[in-house]
Short mmCIF file of N, CA and C in Angstrom, two decimals:
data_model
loop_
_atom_site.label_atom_id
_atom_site.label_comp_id
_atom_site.label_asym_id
_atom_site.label_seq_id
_atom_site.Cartn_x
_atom_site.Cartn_y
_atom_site.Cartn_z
N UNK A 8 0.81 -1.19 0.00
CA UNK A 8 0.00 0.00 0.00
C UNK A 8 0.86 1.26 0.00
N UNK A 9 1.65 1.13 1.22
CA UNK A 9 3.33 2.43 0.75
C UNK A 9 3.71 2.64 -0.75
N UNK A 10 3.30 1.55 -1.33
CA UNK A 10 4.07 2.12 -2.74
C UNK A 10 2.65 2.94 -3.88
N UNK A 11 1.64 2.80 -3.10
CA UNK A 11 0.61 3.00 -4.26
C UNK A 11 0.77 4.17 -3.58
N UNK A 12 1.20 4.92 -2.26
CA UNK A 12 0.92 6.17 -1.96
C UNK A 12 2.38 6.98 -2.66
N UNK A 13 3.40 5.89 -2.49
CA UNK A 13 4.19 6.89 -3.37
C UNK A 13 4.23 7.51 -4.58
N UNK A 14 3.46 6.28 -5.44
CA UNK A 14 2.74 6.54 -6.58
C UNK A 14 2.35 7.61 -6.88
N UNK A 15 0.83 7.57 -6.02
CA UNK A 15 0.15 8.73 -6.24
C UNK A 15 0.90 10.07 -5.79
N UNK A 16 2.03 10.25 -4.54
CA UNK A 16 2.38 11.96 -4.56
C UNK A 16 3.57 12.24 -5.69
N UNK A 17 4.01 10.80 -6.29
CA UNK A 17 4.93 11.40 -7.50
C UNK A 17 3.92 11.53 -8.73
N UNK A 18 2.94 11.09 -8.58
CA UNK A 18 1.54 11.96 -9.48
C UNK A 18 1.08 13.37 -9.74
N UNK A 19 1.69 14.08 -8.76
CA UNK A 19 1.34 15.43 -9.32
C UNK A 19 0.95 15.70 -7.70
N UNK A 20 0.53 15.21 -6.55
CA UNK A 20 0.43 16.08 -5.38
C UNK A 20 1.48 17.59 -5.14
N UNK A 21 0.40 18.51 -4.55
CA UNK A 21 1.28 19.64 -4.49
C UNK A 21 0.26 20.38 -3.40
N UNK A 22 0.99 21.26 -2.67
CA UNK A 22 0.40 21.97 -1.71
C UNK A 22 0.96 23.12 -1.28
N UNK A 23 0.23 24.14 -0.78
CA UNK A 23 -0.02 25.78 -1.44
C UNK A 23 1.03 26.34 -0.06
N UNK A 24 1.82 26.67 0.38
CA UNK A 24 3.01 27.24 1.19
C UNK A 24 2.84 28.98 1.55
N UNK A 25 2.47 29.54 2.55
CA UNK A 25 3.45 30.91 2.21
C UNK A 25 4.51 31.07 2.27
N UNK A 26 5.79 30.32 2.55
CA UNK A 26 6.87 30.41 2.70
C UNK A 26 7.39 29.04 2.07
N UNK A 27 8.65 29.00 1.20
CA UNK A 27 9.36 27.48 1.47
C UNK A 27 10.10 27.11 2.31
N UNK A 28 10.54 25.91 2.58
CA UNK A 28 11.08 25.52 3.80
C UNK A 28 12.27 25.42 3.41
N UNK A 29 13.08 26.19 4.03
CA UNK A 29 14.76 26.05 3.94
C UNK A 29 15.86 24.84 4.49
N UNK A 30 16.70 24.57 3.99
CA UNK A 30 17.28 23.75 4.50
C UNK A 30 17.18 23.37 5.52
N UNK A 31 17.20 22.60 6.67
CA UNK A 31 17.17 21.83 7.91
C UNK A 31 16.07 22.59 8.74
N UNK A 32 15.05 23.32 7.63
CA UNK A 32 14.11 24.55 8.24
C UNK A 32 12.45 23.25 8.43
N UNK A 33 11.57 23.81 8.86
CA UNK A 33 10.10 23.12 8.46
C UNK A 33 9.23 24.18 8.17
N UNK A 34 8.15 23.94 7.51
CA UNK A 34 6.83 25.30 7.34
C UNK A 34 5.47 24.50 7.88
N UNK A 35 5.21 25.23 8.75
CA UNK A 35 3.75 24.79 9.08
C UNK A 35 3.16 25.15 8.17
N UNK A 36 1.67 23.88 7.56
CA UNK A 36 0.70 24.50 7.30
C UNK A 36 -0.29 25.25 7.45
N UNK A 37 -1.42 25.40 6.80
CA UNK A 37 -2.62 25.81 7.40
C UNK A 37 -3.52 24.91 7.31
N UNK A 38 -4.40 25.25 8.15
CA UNK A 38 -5.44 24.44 8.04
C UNK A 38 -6.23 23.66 6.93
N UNK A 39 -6.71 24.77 5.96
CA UNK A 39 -7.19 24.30 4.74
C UNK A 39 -5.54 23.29 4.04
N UNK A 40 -4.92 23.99 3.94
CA UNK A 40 -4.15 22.83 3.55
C UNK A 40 -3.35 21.45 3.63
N UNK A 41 -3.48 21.58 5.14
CA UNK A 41 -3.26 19.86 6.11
C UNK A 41 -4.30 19.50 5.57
N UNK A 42 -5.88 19.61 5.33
CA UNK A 42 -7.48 19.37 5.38
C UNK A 42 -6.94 18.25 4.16
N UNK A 43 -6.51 19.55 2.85
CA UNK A 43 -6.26 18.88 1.48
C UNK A 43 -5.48 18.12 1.51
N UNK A 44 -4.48 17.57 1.80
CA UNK A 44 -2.99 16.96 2.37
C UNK A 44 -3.58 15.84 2.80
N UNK A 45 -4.19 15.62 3.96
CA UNK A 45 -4.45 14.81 4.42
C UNK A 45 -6.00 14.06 4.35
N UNK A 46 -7.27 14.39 3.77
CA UNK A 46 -7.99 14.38 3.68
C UNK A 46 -8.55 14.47 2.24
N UNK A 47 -8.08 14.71 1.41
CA UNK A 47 -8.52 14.83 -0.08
C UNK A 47 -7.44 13.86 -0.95
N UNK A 48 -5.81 14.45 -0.55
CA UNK A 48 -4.93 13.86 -1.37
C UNK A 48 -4.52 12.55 -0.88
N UNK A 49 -5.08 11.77 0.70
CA UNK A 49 -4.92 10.62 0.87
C UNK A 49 -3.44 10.44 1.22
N UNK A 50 -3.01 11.57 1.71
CA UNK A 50 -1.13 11.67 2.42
C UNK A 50 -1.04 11.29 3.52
N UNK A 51 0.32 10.91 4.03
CA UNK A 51 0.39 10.55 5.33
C UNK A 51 1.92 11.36 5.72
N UNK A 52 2.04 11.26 7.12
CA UNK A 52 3.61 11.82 7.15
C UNK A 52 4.51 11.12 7.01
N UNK A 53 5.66 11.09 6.26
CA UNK A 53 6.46 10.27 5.54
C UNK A 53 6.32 11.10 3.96
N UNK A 54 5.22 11.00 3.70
CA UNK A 54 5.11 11.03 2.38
C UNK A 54 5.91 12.17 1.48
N UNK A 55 6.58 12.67 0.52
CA UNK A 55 6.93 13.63 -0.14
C UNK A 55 6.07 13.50 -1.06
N UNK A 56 5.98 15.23 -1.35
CA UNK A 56 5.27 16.02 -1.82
C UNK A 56 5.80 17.74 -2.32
N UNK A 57 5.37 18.18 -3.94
CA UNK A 57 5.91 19.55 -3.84
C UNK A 57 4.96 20.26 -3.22
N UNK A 58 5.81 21.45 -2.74
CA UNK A 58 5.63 22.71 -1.90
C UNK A 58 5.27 23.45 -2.68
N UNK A 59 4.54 24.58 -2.83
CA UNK A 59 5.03 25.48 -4.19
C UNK A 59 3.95 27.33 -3.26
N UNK A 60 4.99 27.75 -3.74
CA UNK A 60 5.05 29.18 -3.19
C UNK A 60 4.38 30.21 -3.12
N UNK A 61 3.46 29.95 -4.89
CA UNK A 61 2.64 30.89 -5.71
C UNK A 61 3.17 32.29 -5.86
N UNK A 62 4.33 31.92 -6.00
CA UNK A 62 5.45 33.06 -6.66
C UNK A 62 6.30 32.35 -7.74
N UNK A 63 6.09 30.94 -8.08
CA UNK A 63 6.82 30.37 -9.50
C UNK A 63 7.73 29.37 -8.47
N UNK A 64 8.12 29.65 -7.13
CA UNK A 64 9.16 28.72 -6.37
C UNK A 64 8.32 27.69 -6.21
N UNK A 65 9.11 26.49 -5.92
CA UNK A 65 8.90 24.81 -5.41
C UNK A 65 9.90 24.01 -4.58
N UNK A 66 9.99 23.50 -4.00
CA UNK A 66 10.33 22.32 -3.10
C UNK A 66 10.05 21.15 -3.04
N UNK A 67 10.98 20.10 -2.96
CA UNK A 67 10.28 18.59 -3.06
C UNK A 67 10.41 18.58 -1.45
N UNK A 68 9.36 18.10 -0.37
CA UNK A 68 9.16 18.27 0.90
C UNK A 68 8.68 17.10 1.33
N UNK A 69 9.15 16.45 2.25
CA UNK A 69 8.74 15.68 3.26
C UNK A 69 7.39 15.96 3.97
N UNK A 70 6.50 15.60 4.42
CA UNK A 70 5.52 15.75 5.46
C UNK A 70 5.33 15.01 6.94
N UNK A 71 5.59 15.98 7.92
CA UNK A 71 6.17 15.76 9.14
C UNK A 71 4.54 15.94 10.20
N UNK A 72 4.41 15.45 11.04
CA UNK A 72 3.05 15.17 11.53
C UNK A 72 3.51 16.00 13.33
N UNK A 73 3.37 16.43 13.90
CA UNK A 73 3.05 17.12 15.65
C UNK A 73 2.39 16.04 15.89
N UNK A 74 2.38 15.68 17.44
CA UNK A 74 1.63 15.50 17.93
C UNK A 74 0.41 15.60 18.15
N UNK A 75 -0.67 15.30 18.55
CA UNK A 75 -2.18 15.43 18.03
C UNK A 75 -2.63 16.46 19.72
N UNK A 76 -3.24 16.66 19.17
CA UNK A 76 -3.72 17.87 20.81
C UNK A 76 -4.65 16.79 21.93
N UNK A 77 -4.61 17.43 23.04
CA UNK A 77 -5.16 16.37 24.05
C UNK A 77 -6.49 15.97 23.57
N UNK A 78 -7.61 16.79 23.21
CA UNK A 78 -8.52 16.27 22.86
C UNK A 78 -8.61 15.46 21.49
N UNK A 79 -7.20 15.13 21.05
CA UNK A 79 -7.57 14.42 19.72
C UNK A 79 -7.94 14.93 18.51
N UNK A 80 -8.90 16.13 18.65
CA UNK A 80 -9.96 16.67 17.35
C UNK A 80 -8.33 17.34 16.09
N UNK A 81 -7.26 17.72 16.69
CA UNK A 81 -6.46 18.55 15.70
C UNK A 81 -5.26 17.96 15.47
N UNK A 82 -4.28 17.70 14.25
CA UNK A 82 -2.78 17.81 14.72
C UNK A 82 -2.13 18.85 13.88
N UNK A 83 -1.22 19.16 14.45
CA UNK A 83 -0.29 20.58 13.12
C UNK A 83 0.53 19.39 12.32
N UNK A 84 0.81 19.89 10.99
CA UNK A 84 1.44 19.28 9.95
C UNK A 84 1.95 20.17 9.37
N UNK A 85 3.35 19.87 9.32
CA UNK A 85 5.12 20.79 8.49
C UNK A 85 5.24 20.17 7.31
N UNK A 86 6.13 20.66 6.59
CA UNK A 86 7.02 20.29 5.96
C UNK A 86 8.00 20.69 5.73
N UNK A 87 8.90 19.54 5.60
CA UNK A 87 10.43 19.37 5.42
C UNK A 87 11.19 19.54 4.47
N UNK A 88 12.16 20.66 3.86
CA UNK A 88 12.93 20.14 3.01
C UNK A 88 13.72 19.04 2.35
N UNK A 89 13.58 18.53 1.30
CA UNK A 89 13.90 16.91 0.62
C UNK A 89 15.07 17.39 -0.29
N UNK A 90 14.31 18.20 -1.03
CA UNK A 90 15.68 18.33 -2.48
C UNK A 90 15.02 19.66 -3.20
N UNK A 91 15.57 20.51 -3.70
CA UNK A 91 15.21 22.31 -4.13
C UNK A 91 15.08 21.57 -5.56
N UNK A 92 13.71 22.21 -6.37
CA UNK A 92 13.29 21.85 -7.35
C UNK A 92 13.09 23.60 -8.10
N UNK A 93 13.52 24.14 -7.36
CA UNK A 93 13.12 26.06 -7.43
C UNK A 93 12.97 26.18 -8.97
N UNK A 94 11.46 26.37 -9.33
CA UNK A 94 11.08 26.37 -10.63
C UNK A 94 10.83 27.93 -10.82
N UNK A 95 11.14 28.82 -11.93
CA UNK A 95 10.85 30.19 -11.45
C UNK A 95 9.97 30.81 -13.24
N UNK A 96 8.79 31.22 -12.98
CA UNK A 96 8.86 31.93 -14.25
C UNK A 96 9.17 32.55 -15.04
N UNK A 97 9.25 32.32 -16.24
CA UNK A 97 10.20 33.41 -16.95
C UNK A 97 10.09 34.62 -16.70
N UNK A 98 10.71 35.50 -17.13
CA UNK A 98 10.58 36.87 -16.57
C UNK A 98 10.52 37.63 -17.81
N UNK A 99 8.97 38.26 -18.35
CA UNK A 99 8.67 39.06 -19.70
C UNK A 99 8.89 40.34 -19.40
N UNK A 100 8.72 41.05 -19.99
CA UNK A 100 8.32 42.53 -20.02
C UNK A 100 7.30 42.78 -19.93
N UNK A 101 6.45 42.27 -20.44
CA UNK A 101 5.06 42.17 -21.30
C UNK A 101 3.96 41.82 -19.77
N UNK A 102 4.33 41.37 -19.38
CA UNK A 102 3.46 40.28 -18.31
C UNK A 102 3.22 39.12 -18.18
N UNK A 103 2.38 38.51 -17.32
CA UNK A 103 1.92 37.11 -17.96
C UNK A 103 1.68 36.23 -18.94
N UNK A 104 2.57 35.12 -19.17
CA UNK A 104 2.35 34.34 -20.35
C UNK A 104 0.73 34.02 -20.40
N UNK A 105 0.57 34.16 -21.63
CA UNK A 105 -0.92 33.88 -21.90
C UNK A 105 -0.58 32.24 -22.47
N UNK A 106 -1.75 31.60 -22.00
CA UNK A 106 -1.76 30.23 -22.94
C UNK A 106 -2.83 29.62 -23.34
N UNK A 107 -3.53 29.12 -24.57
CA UNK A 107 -4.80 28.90 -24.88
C UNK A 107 -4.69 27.62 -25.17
N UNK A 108 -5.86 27.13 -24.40
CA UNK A 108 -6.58 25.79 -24.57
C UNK A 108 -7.60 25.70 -24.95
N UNK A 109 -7.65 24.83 -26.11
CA UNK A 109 -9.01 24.66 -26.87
C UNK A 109 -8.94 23.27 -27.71
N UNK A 110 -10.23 23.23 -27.82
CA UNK A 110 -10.72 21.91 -28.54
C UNK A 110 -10.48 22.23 -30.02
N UNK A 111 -10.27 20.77 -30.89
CA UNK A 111 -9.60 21.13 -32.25
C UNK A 111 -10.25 21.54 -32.93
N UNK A 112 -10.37 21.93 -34.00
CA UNK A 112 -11.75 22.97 -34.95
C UNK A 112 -11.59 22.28 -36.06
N UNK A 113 -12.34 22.05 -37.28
CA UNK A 113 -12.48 21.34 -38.21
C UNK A 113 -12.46 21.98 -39.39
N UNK A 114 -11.57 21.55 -40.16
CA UNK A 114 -11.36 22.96 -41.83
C UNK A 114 -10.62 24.18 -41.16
N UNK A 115 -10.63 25.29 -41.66
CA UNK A 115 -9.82 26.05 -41.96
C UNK A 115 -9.97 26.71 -40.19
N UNK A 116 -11.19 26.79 -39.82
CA UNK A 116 -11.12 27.52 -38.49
C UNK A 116 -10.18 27.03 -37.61
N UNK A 117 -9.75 25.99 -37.47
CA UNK A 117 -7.94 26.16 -36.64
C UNK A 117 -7.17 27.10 -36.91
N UNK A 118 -6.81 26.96 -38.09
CA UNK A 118 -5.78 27.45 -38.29
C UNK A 118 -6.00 29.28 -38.37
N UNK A 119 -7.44 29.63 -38.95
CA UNK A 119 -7.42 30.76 -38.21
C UNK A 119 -7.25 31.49 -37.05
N UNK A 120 -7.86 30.62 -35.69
CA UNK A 120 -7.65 30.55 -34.49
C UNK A 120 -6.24 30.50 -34.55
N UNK A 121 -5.01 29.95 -34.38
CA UNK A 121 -4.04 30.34 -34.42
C UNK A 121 -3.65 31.05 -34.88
N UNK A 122 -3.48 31.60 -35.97
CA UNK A 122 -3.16 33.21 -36.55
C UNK A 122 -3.36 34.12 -35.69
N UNK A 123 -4.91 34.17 -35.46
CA UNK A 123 -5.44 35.50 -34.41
C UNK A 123 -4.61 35.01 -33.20
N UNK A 124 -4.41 33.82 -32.62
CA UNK A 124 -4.14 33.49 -31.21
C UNK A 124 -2.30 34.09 -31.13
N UNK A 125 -1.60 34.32 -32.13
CA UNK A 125 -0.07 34.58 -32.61
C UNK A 125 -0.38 36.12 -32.65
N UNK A 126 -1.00 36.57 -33.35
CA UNK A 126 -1.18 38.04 -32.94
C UNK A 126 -1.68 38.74 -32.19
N UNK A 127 -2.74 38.21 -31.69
CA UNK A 127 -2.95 38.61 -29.88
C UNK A 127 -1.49 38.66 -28.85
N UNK A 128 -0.26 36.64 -29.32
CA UNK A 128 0.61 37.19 -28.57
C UNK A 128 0.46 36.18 -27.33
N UNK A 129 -0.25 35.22 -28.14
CA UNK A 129 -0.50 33.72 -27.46
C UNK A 129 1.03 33.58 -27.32
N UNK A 130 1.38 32.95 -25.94
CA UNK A 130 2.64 32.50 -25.86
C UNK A 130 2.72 30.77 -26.02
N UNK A 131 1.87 30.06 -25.66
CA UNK A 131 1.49 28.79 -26.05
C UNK A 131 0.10 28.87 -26.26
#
C-alpha cells in the first residue's frame, strides 16, 4: 500500500506554502491545507510532496506530523525540506504568459484561431 501512496504523490500532489522551507528549516501548514494533504490527497507523514510558493518557487518536501492535541480533534502538519526543485517563471516585459486551450476545430477555423491566437501574442 506504501508504494501506491508513493505513486500517487509522484503523481502530481502539491500543496499551497506561504513560505518554502529552507534547509534543515520546516513550514507549518494551514489548516485548509493539512485538510487537502491529508484528507482529499490521501497523504500521510512520511510522504513527499511539492511545496510550491505561488510566486513560481517549489520544493520537493517531506511531510512531518506534531503530535495530536489532548482532545484528539487537531494535529499541526510541516514540511520538510527533501531536495530544491526552485522552478521560477520566466521573466517578460510584457506580463503574464498567456496560454490557450481549446478543442480542435475542423477545416480552416484552426488554423485561423491560431493566426489571431499569434497576434494577440499567445505565448502557447
Amino acid at each position: 500500500m506504501s508504494q501506491r501512496r508513493e505513486n500517487h504523490s509522484k503523481a502530481g500532489g502539491r500543496v499551497l506554502v506561504e513560505k518554502l522551507p529552507e534547509k534543515g528549516q520546516k513550514t507549518r501548514l494551514t489548516r485548509p491545507e493539512s485538510h487537502h494533504l491529508i484528507s482529499v490527497l490521501r497523504m500521510q507523514a512520511g510522504d513527499e510532496i511539492d511545496a510550491l510558493d505561488g510566486k513560481g518557487g517549489s520544493a520537493r518536501c517531506r511531510i512531518l506530523k506534531q503530535a495530536q492535541s489532548e482532545d484528539g480533534a487537531s494535529s499541526d502538519y510541516f514540511l520538510e525540506w527533501v531536495a530544491d526543485m526552485s522552478r521560477t517563471q520566466p521573466a517578460t516585459a510584457r506580463g503574464p504568459q498567456l496560454i490557450l486551450g481549446m478543442g480542435i476545430l475542423k477545416g480552416e477555423a484552426m488554423e485561423w484561431v491560431i493566426e489571431k491566437s499569434v497576434e494577440l501574442g499567445a505565448d502557447e
